[in-house]
């Protein structure tokens, strides 16, 4: 049974099979794109709290006195963030860098009994980031790949400067270094950066026109120093603090601010898994369940993991810190990988799926990140280099194959073409 939460806070049951929901949120045209619907906050087991958001005209939302944030993303996570922050900020503007989409109007969540509940997503219409020159003060960039994050920031770089605070969220490591080198190459104009890592998991559910929350988690955020040229200047602590406090006010996000070493420790397990397990799935073309029974697959995973751990031990930001003890022990790290493989058994590998669907791959910021660090530290990582080459080659072959397909478009015969079509068919 599914439950739908209306704006009045009452629960209504709907059949599991049908996408028809008893309430459809009001649709806004472009002239009212900055108007935000009210939201409902559920605290503990008490009654829902109705919190109206400020309704702003497009002109009013551009005022410098408005508490405003921009969410730049085209994934389910960015839409959830915009929804969660709509009760905190006066104006939440959703931006896209390729093609704006206003699909998926509901948030689908599950309670402890497995019952699905729906509520309207409290978000405005998404607009193209490059269509405006208005300055951005606070920006969240959400992308599953580094390539997406780079393209997103390229689209708004004319709207940000050293008075902008940017929270960058993407998979992999080493993305910020490339962002600074390729996009914000003038240190004096570089925005203040925060790094985010979210353990919440989301997916789009087409059947119910919703953003489905697969797992509840937390949003870890940390600050980073300015680029090396600007390292003598103190980061804008007050600006960062105000930004983080605003994010923490959104209870759905469960935002925690942590020092960089804690954030890095929190981020590493996922990066190691994507670097040591995903390429093996791609090489052998098997789901996660096909890895552990295969002795050669286990040997490859172990070899990749041993190289990664040896690199981590030499990295100055890690050294032999106690917080990383479990990750720096190869046996314990391997057991953690195996446990995660078992949790995902039966699923298709994420990297296999991305290449099959033509999505950008993140290998330059997974195995490629460890290869760059190995080069800096003067050590070799031949298995990681082999896997990096393999993923690049597989991706290129898949792209070439997709380009060779002949696109066929199905269409109807119009009334003016009927005679011609009949003549051609009879001949």
Short mmCIF file of C-alpha atoms in Angstrom, two decimals:
data_model
loop_
_atom_site.label_atom_id
_atom_site.label_comp_id
_atom_site.label_asym_id
_atom_site.label_seq_id
_atom_site.Cartn_x
_atom_site.Cartn_y
_atom_site.Cartn_z
CA UNK A 1 0.00 0.00 0.00
CA UNK A 2 1.21 3.50 -0.79
CA UNK A 3 0.48 6.63 1.19
CA UNK A 4 0.34 10.13 -0.20
CA UNK A 5 0.99 13.08 2.09
CA UNK A 6 -1.10 16.08 1.17
CA UNK A 7 -0.24 19.66 2.03
CA UNK A 8 -2.72 19.50 4.90
CA UNK A 9 -0.57 16.81 6.48
CA UNK A 10 -3.04 13.94 6.18
CA UNK A 11 -2.12 10.54 4.80
CA UNK A 12 -4.15 9.02 2.00
CA UNK A 13 -3.74 5.45 0.78
CA UNK A 14 -3.49 4.75 -2.93
CA UNK A 15 -3.14 1.47 -4.83
CA UNK A 16 0.43 0.32 -5.43
CA UNK A 17 -0.03 -0.24 -9.14
CA UNK A 18 -1.33 3.11 -10.30
CA UNK A 19 0.61 6.31 -10.88
CA UNK A 20 -2.51 8.42 -10.46
CA UNK A 21 -2.10 10.46 -7.30
CA UNK A 22 -4.99 12.33 -5.63
CA UNK A 23 -3.18 15.65 -5.72
CA UNK A 24 -1.26 17.41 -8.43
CA UNK A 25 0.83 20.42 -7.45
CA UNK A 26 0.08 23.73 -9.08
CA UNK A 27 2.10 24.19 -12.25
CA UNK A 28 3.82 27.54 -12.75
CA UNK A 29 4.72 29.16 -16.01
CA UNK A 30 7.97 30.95 -16.65
CA UNK A 31 6.56 34.21 -15.33
CA UNK A 32 6.14 32.68 -11.86
CA UNK A 33 9.20 30.46 -11.84
CA UNK A 34 10.48 31.90 -8.57
CA UNK A 35 7.29 31.19 -6.64
CA UNK A 36 7.84 28.34 -4.20
CA UNK A 37 5.08 26.21 -2.72
CA UNK A 38 4.78 25.71 1.06
CA UNK A 39 6.31 22.63 2.60
CA UNK A 40 5.48 20.16 5.35
CA UNK A 41 8.03 19.14 7.94
CA UNK A 42 7.59 15.96 9.95
CA UNK A 43 9.42 16.06 13.29
CA UNK A 44 9.67 12.75 15.14
CA UNK A 45 6.32 11.06 15.66
CA UNK A 46 4.38 14.28 16.16
CA UNK A 47 1.94 15.97 13.86
CA UNK A 48 3.26 17.41 10.59
CA UNK A 49 4.22 21.09 10.74
CA UNK A 50 3.01 23.28 7.89
CA UNK A 51 5.69 25.85 6.99
CA UNK A 52 4.76 28.36 4.28
CA UNK A 53 7.59 29.64 2.12
CA UNK A 54 7.83 33.25 1.04
CA UNK A 55 6.18 33.77 -2.34
CA UNK A 56 8.36 35.91 -4.53
CA UNK A 57 7.88 37.40 -7.95
CA UNK A 58 10.73 36.86 -10.43
CA UNK A 59 11.75 40.50 -9.96
CA UNK A 60 11.76 40.25 -6.16
CA UNK A 61 13.84 37.07 -6.20
CA UNK A 62 16.66 38.96 -7.94
CA UNK A 63 16.96 41.48 -5.11
CA UNK A 64 20.36 41.36 -3.37
CA UNK A 65 18.60 41.35 0.03
CA UNK A 66 16.82 38.05 -0.65
CA UNK A 67 18.21 34.95 1.08
CA UNK A 68 18.76 32.90 -2.07
CA UNK A 69 20.60 29.79 -3.15
CA UNK A 70 21.16 28.22 -6.57
CA UNK A 71 21.14 24.44 -7.07
CA UNK A 72 23.03 23.41 -10.20
CA UNK A 73 22.30 19.79 -11.03
CA UNK A 74 20.41 17.43 -13.30
CA UNK A 75 20.25 14.39 -11.01
CA UNK A 76 17.70 13.22 -8.45
CA UNK A 77 19.92 14.34 -5.57
CA UNK A 78 19.90 17.98 -6.68
CA UNK A 79 16.11 18.01 -6.84
CA UNK A 80 15.88 16.62 -3.30
CA UNK A 81 18.32 19.27 -2.05
CA UNK A 82 16.22 22.02 -3.62
CA UNK A 83 13.10 20.59 -1.99
CA UNK A 84 14.77 20.35 1.43
CA UNK A 85 16.07 23.94 1.30
CA UNK A 86 12.80 25.52 0.12
CA UNK A 87 11.69 26.08 3.72
CA UNK A 88 15.05 27.63 4.70
CA UNK A 89 15.76 30.07 1.87
CA UNK A 90 13.46 32.78 0.54
CA UNK A 91 14.31 31.66 -2.99
CA UNK A 92 15.75 28.39 -4.32
CA UNK A 93 16.60 28.50 -8.03
CA UNK A 94 17.26 25.27 -9.88
CA UNK A 95 19.76 25.45 -12.74
CA UNK A 96 20.72 23.07 -15.55
CA UNK A 97 23.73 23.24 -17.87
CA UNK A 98 22.38 21.13 -20.75
CA UNK A 99 18.61 20.87 -20.88
CA UNK A 100 16.23 21.97 -18.08
CA UNK A 101 13.76 19.33 -16.95
CA UNK A 102 10.67 19.75 -14.81
CA UNK A 103 9.64 16.12 -14.64
CA UNK A 104 9.31 14.18 -11.38
CA UNK A 105 7.02 16.26 -9.20
CA UNK A 106 6.86 14.07 -6.11
CA UNK A 107 9.15 12.78 -3.38
CA UNK A 108 8.73 9.06 -2.68
CA UNK A 109 9.97 7.84 0.69
CA UNK A 110 9.56 4.66 2.72
CA UNK A 111 8.85 4.27 6.42
CA UNK A 112 10.27 1.54 8.66
CA UNK A 113 7.44 -0.80 7.64
CA UNK A 114 8.25 -0.43 3.93
CA UNK A 115 5.17 1.67 3.18
CA UNK A 116 5.75 4.20 0.42
CA UNK A 117 4.62 7.78 1.02
CA UNK A 118 4.42 10.60 -1.51
CA UNK A 119 4.55 14.35 -1.08
CA UNK A 120 4.76 17.12 -3.68
CA UNK A 121 8.31 18.27 -4.37
CA UNK A 122 8.53 21.86 -3.21
CA UNK A 123 10.67 23.15 -6.10
CA UNK A 124 10.38 25.80 -8.78
CA UNK A 125 10.99 25.34 -12.48
CA UNK A 126 14.50 24.57 -13.66
CA UNK A 127 16.17 27.08 -15.97
CA UNK A 128 19.30 27.09 -18.12
CA UNK A 129 22.25 28.45 -16.13
CA UNK A 130 23.90 30.27 -19.04
CA UNK A 131 20.77 32.33 -19.83
CA UNK A 132 21.36 34.79 -16.99
CA UNK A 133 24.19 37.07 -15.90
CA UNK A 134 22.89 37.61 -12.37
CA UNK A 135 25.52 37.11 -9.67
CA UNK A 136 25.37 33.92 -7.61
CA UNK A 137 26.17 34.17 -3.91
CA UNK A 138 25.60 30.58 -2.81
CA UNK A 139 25.77 27.60 -5.15
CA UNK A 140 25.44 23.82 -4.76
CA UNK A 141 26.80 21.78 -7.68
CA UNK A 142 25.61 18.17 -7.80
CA UNK A 143 26.82 15.70 -10.43
CA UNK A 144 27.63 12.00 -10.37
CA UNK A 145 30.62 12.53 -12.64
CA UNK A 146 33.51 14.97 -12.68
CA UNK A 147 32.81 15.73 -16.33
CA UNK A 148 29.29 16.84 -15.44
CA UNK A 149 30.56 19.02 -12.60
CA UNK A 150 33.14 20.66 -14.88
CA UNK A 151 30.54 21.38 -17.56
CA UNK A 152 28.16 22.74 -14.93
CA UNK A 153 30.71 25.17 -13.50
CA UNK A 154 31.80 26.21 -16.99
CA UNK A 155 28.17 27.25 -17.64
CA UNK A 156 28.04 29.56 -14.60
CA UNK A 157 31.61 30.78 -14.27
CA UNK A 158 30.57 34.23 -15.56
CA UNK A 159 28.16 34.47 -12.61
CA UNK A 160 30.53 33.57 -9.77
CA UNK A 161 33.56 35.32 -8.28
CA UNK A 162 35.50 35.54 -5.03
CA UNK A 163 32.30 36.57 -3.21
CA UNK A 164 30.61 33.28 -4.14
CA UNK A 165 30.55 30.16 -1.98
CA UNK A 166 30.33 26.89 -3.92
CA UNK A 167 29.59 23.46 -2.44
CA UNK A 168 30.91 20.89 -4.93
CA UNK A 169 29.49 17.36 -4.83
CA UNK A 170 30.68 14.71 -7.24
CA UNK A 171 31.99 11.15 -7.17
CA UNK A 172 35.72 10.53 -7.18
CA UNK A 173 38.65 12.54 -5.84
CA UNK A 174 40.84 15.27 -7.29
CA UNK A 175 38.00 17.06 -9.08
CA UNK A 176 38.53 20.38 -7.33
CA UNK A 177 42.14 20.55 -8.47
CA UNK A 178 41.05 20.30 -12.11
CA UNK A 179 38.23 22.81 -11.55
CA UNK A 180 40.77 25.35 -10.27
CA UNK A 181 43.21 24.66 -13.08
CA UNK A 182 40.78 24.60 -16.00
CA UNK A 183 37.93 26.91 -14.98
CA UNK A 184 39.07 29.27 -12.23
CA UNK A 185 42.67 29.76 -13.27
CA UNK A 186 42.87 33.28 -11.77
CA UNK A 187 43.21 32.72 -8.00
CA UNK A 188 42.06 36.24 -7.10
CA UNK A 189 38.67 35.54 -8.72
CA UNK A 190 38.29 32.03 -7.37
CA UNK A 191 35.13 31.34 -5.33
CA UNK A 192 35.23 29.88 -1.84
CA UNK A 193 34.85 26.12 -2.12
CA UNK A 194 33.24 23.59 0.16
CA UNK A 195 33.31 19.86 -0.59
CA UNK A 196 30.23 17.72 -0.01
CA UNK A 197 29.64 14.01 0.19
CA UNK A 198 26.15 12.61 0.68
CA UNK A 199 25.21 9.10 1.83
CA UNK A 200 21.53 9.63 1.00
CA UNK A 201 20.68 7.67 -2.16
CA UNK A 202 18.08 8.70 -4.75
CA UNK A 203 16.74 7.59 -8.10
CA UNK A 204 14.11 8.82 -10.52
CA UNK A 205 10.92 6.72 -10.55
CA UNK A 206 9.19 7.19 -13.89
CA UNK A 207 6.19 5.07 -12.93
CA UNK A 208 5.19 7.48 -10.17
CA UNK A 209 6.65 10.73 -11.52
CA UNK A 210 8.78 10.94 -8.41
CA UNK A 211 12.23 11.21 -6.88
CA UNK A 212 12.60 8.01 -4.87
CA UNK A 213 14.72 8.07 -1.73
CA UNK A 214 16.45 4.70 -1.63
CA UNK A 215 18.44 5.27 1.54
CA UNK A 216 18.55 7.82 4.34
CA UNK A 217 21.95 9.18 5.24
CA UNK A 218 23.86 12.35 6.08
CA UNK A 219 25.49 15.15 4.10
CA UNK A 220 29.12 15.65 5.11
CA UNK A 221 30.62 19.04 4.23
CA UNK A 222 34.15 20.32 4.70
CA UNK A 223 36.06 23.45 3.79
CA UNK A 224 39.22 23.58 1.70
CA UNK A 225 41.99 26.12 1.44
CA UNK A 226 42.27 28.53 -1.43
CA UNK A 227 44.60 27.55 -4.26
CA UNK A 228 48.34 27.58 -3.58
CA UNK A 229 48.81 31.12 -4.87
CA UNK A 230 46.25 32.36 -2.36
CA UNK A 231 47.31 30.12 0.53
CA UNK A 232 48.53 33.09 2.60
CA UNK A 233 44.98 34.42 2.88
CA UNK A 234 42.54 33.09 5.45
CA UNK A 235 39.39 31.44 4.06
CA UNK A 236 36.19 33.40 4.41
CA UNK A 237 35.16 31.66 7.61
CA UNK A 238 32.08 33.78 8.25
CA UNK A 239 30.71 33.20 4.75
CA UNK A 240 31.28 29.47 5.00
CA UNK A 241 29.72 29.32 8.47
CA UNK A 242 26.55 31.11 7.38
CA UNK A 243 26.24 28.85 4.35
CA UNK A 244 26.69 25.67 6.41
CA UNK A 245 24.23 26.86 9.07
CA UNK A 246 21.60 27.42 6.40
CA UNK A 247 22.15 23.88 5.09
CA UNK A 248 21.98 22.47 8.60
CA UNK A 249 18.63 24.17 9.14
CA UNK A 250 17.10 21.82 6.55
CA UNK A 251 16.35 18.77 8.69
CA UNK A 252 15.83 16.44 5.71
CA UNK A 253 19.45 16.90 4.63
CA UNK A 254 21.05 16.04 7.99
CA UNK A 255 24.09 18.19 7.20
CA UNK A 256 27.25 17.78 9.27
CA UNK A 257 30.32 19.98 9.03
CA UNK A 258 33.55 18.04 9.57
CA UNK A 259 37.30 18.72 9.30
CA UNK A 260 38.87 17.73 6.01
CA UNK A 261 40.56 14.58 7.37
CA UNK A 262 37.24 13.26 8.69
CA UNK A 263 35.50 14.12 5.42
CA UNK A 264 38.26 12.37 3.46
CA UNK A 265 37.97 9.29 5.68
CA UNK A 266 34.21 9.27 5.07
CA UNK A 267 34.67 9.60 1.29
CA UNK A 268 37.42 7.02 0.76
CA UNK A 269 35.52 3.69 1.10
CA UNK A 270 33.25 4.50 -1.83
CA UNK A 271 36.18 5.64 -3.97
CA UNK A 272 38.13 2.47 -3.16
CA UNK A 273 35.14 0.28 -4.04
CA UNK A 274 34.63 2.06 -7.36
CA UNK A 275 38.36 1.72 -8.14
CA UNK A 276 38.94 -1.89 -7.04
CA UNK A 277 35.61 -3.60 -7.82
CA UNK A 278 33.85 -1.80 -10.66
CA UNK A 279 36.66 -2.24 -13.26
CA UNK A 280 36.75 -6.00 -12.53
CA UNK A 281 33.00 -6.24 -13.22
CA UNK A 282 33.64 -4.49 -16.52
CA UNK A 283 36.60 -6.69 -17.45
CA UNK A 284 34.76 -9.95 -16.75
CA UNK A 285 31.33 -8.63 -17.79
CA UNK A 286 29.65 -10.06 -14.67
CA UNK A 287 27.33 -8.64 -12.00
CA UNK A 288 28.58 -8.27 -8.46
CA UNK A 289 27.41 -11.80 -7.64
CA UNK A 290 29.87 -13.22 -10.18
CA UNK A 291 32.97 -11.78 -8.50
CA UNK A 292 33.52 -13.69 -5.25
CA UNK A 293 33.06 -17.21 -6.69
CA UNK A 294 35.71 -16.38 -9.32
CA UNK A 295 39.27 -16.84 -8.06
CA UNK A 296 40.78 -14.64 -10.78
CA UNK A 297 38.31 -11.86 -9.98
CA UNK A 298 39.27 -12.00 -6.29
CA UNK A 299 42.95 -11.90 -7.24
CA UNK A 300 42.44 -8.80 -9.40
CA UNK A 301 40.49 -7.04 -6.65
CA UNK A 302 43.22 -7.85 -4.13
CA UNK A 303 45.95 -6.57 -6.44
CA UNK A 304 44.12 -3.29 -7.06
CA UNK A 305 43.41 -2.87 -3.34
CA UNK A 306 47.02 -3.55 -2.30
CA UNK A 307 48.30 -0.88 -4.69
CA UNK A 308 45.72 1.64 -3.49
CA UNK A 309 46.54 1.00 0.17
CA UNK A 310 50.28 1.33 -0.49
CA UNK A 311 49.63 4.74 -2.10
CA UNK A 312 47.38 5.86 0.76
CA UNK A 313 50.06 5.00 3.33
CA UNK A 314 52.49 7.39 1.62
CA UNK A 315 50.07 10.28 1.16
CA UNK A 316 51.00 13.13 3.55
CA UNK A 317 47.35 13.93 4.35
CA UNK A 318 46.90 10.40 5.69
CA UNK A 319 50.21 9.02 6.91
CA UNK A 320 49.52 6.60 9.75
CA UNK A 321 46.59 8.46 11.28
CA UNK A 322 44.51 6.30 13.60
CA UNK A 323 41.29 7.29 11.82
CA UNK A 324 42.47 5.48 8.68
CA UNK A 325 43.65 2.33 10.45
CA UNK A 326 40.88 0.12 9.05
CA UNK A 327 41.45 1.35 5.50
CA UNK A 328 45.23 0.92 5.69
CA UNK A 329 44.91 -2.71 6.80
CA UNK A 330 44.60 -4.69 3.57
CA UNK A 331 42.82 -7.66 5.16
CA UNK A 332 40.20 -5.50 6.90
CA UNK A 333 39.74 -3.34 3.81
CA UNK A 334 39.27 -6.46 1.67
CA UNK A 335 36.63 -7.84 4.02
CA UNK A 336 34.80 -4.52 3.83
CA UNK A 337 34.83 -4.72 0.03
CA UNK A 338 33.49 -8.28 0.11
CA UNK A 339 30.68 -7.29 2.46
CA UNK A 340 29.67 -4.50 0.13
CA UNK A 341 29.79 -6.82 -2.89
CA UNK A 342 27.44 -9.23 -1.08
CA UNK A 343 25.03 -6.41 -0.28
CA UNK A 344 24.89 -5.53 -4.00
CA UNK A 345 24.79 -9.12 -5.30
CA UNK A 346 22.53 -9.60 -8.26
CA UNK A 347 22.93 -6.02 -9.46
CA UNK A 348 24.70 -4.94 -12.60
CA UNK A 349 28.00 -3.19 -11.99
CA UNK A 350 27.68 0.59 -11.96
CA UNK A 351 30.53 1.09 -14.42
CA UNK A 352 29.15 -1.61 -16.74
CA UNK A 353 25.77 0.14 -16.72
CA UNK A 354 27.26 3.59 -17.35
CA UNK A 355 29.20 2.41 -20.40
CA UNK A 356 26.23 0.46 -21.73
CA UNK A 357 23.96 3.51 -21.45
CA UNK A 358 26.56 5.93 -22.81
CA UNK A 359 26.97 7.85 -19.55
CA UNK A 360 30.28 9.62 -18.82
CA UNK A 361 32.72 7.47 -16.84
CA UNK A 362 34.62 8.76 -13.85
CA UNK A 363 37.77 6.64 -14.12
CA UNK A 364 40.10 9.68 -14.26
CA UNK A 365 39.04 10.54 -10.71
CA UNK A 366 39.05 6.99 -9.37
CA UNK A 367 41.93 4.82 -10.60
CA UNK A 368 43.28 7.90 -12.36
CA UNK A 369 43.42 9.79 -9.06
CA UNK A 370 45.51 7.06 -7.43
CA UNK A 371 47.77 6.93 -10.50
CA UNK A 372 48.44 10.68 -10.22
CA UNK A 373 49.21 10.37 -6.53
CA UNK A 374 51.47 7.36 -7.17
CA UNK A 375 53.41 9.38 -9.76
CA UNK A 376 53.83 12.26 -7.28
CA UNK A 377 55.05 9.83 -4.60
CA UNK A 378 57.40 7.96 -6.94
CA UNK A 379 55.70 4.57 -6.74
CA UNK A 380 54.23 2.32 -9.40
CA UNK A 381 50.68 0.97 -9.66
CA UNK A 382 50.68 -1.32 -12.71
CA UNK A 383 47.33 -3.03 -12.03
CA UNK A 384 45.55 0.29 -11.62
CA UNK A 385 47.21 1.53 -14.81
CA UNK A 386 46.01 -1.57 -16.64
CA UNK A 387 42.45 -1.08 -15.39
CA UNK A 388 42.53 2.62 -16.25
CA UNK A 389 43.55 1.73 -19.83
CA UNK A 390 40.91 -1.00 -19.97
CA UNK A 391 38.05 1.28 -18.94
CA UNK A 392 39.16 3.93 -21.45
CA UNK A 393 39.32 1.34 -24.24
CA UNK A 394 35.95 -0.26 -23.37
CA UNK A 395 34.31 3.15 -23.25
CA UNK A 396 35.76 4.15 -26.63
CA UNK A 397 34.60 0.89 -28.24
CA UNK A 398 31.09 1.31 -26.83
CA UNK A 399 30.93 4.91 -28.04
CA UNK A 400 32.04 3.89 -31.54
CA UNK A 401 29.42 1.15 -31.59
CA UNK A 402 26.66 3.56 -30.57
CA UNK A 403 27.70 5.97 -33.32
CA UNK A 404 27.42 3.20 -35.91
CA UNK A 405 23.73 2.66 -35.23
CA UNK A 406 21.33 3.93 -37.88
CA UNK A 407 18.66 6.03 -36.22
CA UNK A 408 15.13 5.18 -37.37
CA UNK A 409 12.23 7.45 -36.57
CA UNK A 410 8.69 6.07 -36.60
CA UNK A 411 6.08 8.45 -37.97
CA UNK A 412 2.49 8.44 -39.22
CA UNK A 413 1.47 8.88 -42.84
CA UNK A 414 -0.26 12.24 -43.24
CA UNK A 415 -3.34 12.71 -45.40
CA UNK A 416 -1.27 14.47 -48.06
CA UNK A 417 1.08 11.48 -48.34
CA UNK A 418 -1.57 8.74 -48.58
CA UNK A 419 -1.75 8.62 -52.42
CA UNK A 420 2.03 8.62 -52.76
CA UNK A 421 2.38 5.88 -50.12
CA UNK A 422 -0.28 3.68 -51.78
CA UNK A 423 1.39 4.10 -55.19
CA UNK A 424 4.82 3.16 -53.83
CA UNK A 425 3.42 0.13 -51.98
CA UNK A 426 1.53 -1.21 -55.04
CA UNK A 427 4.58 -0.88 -57.28
#
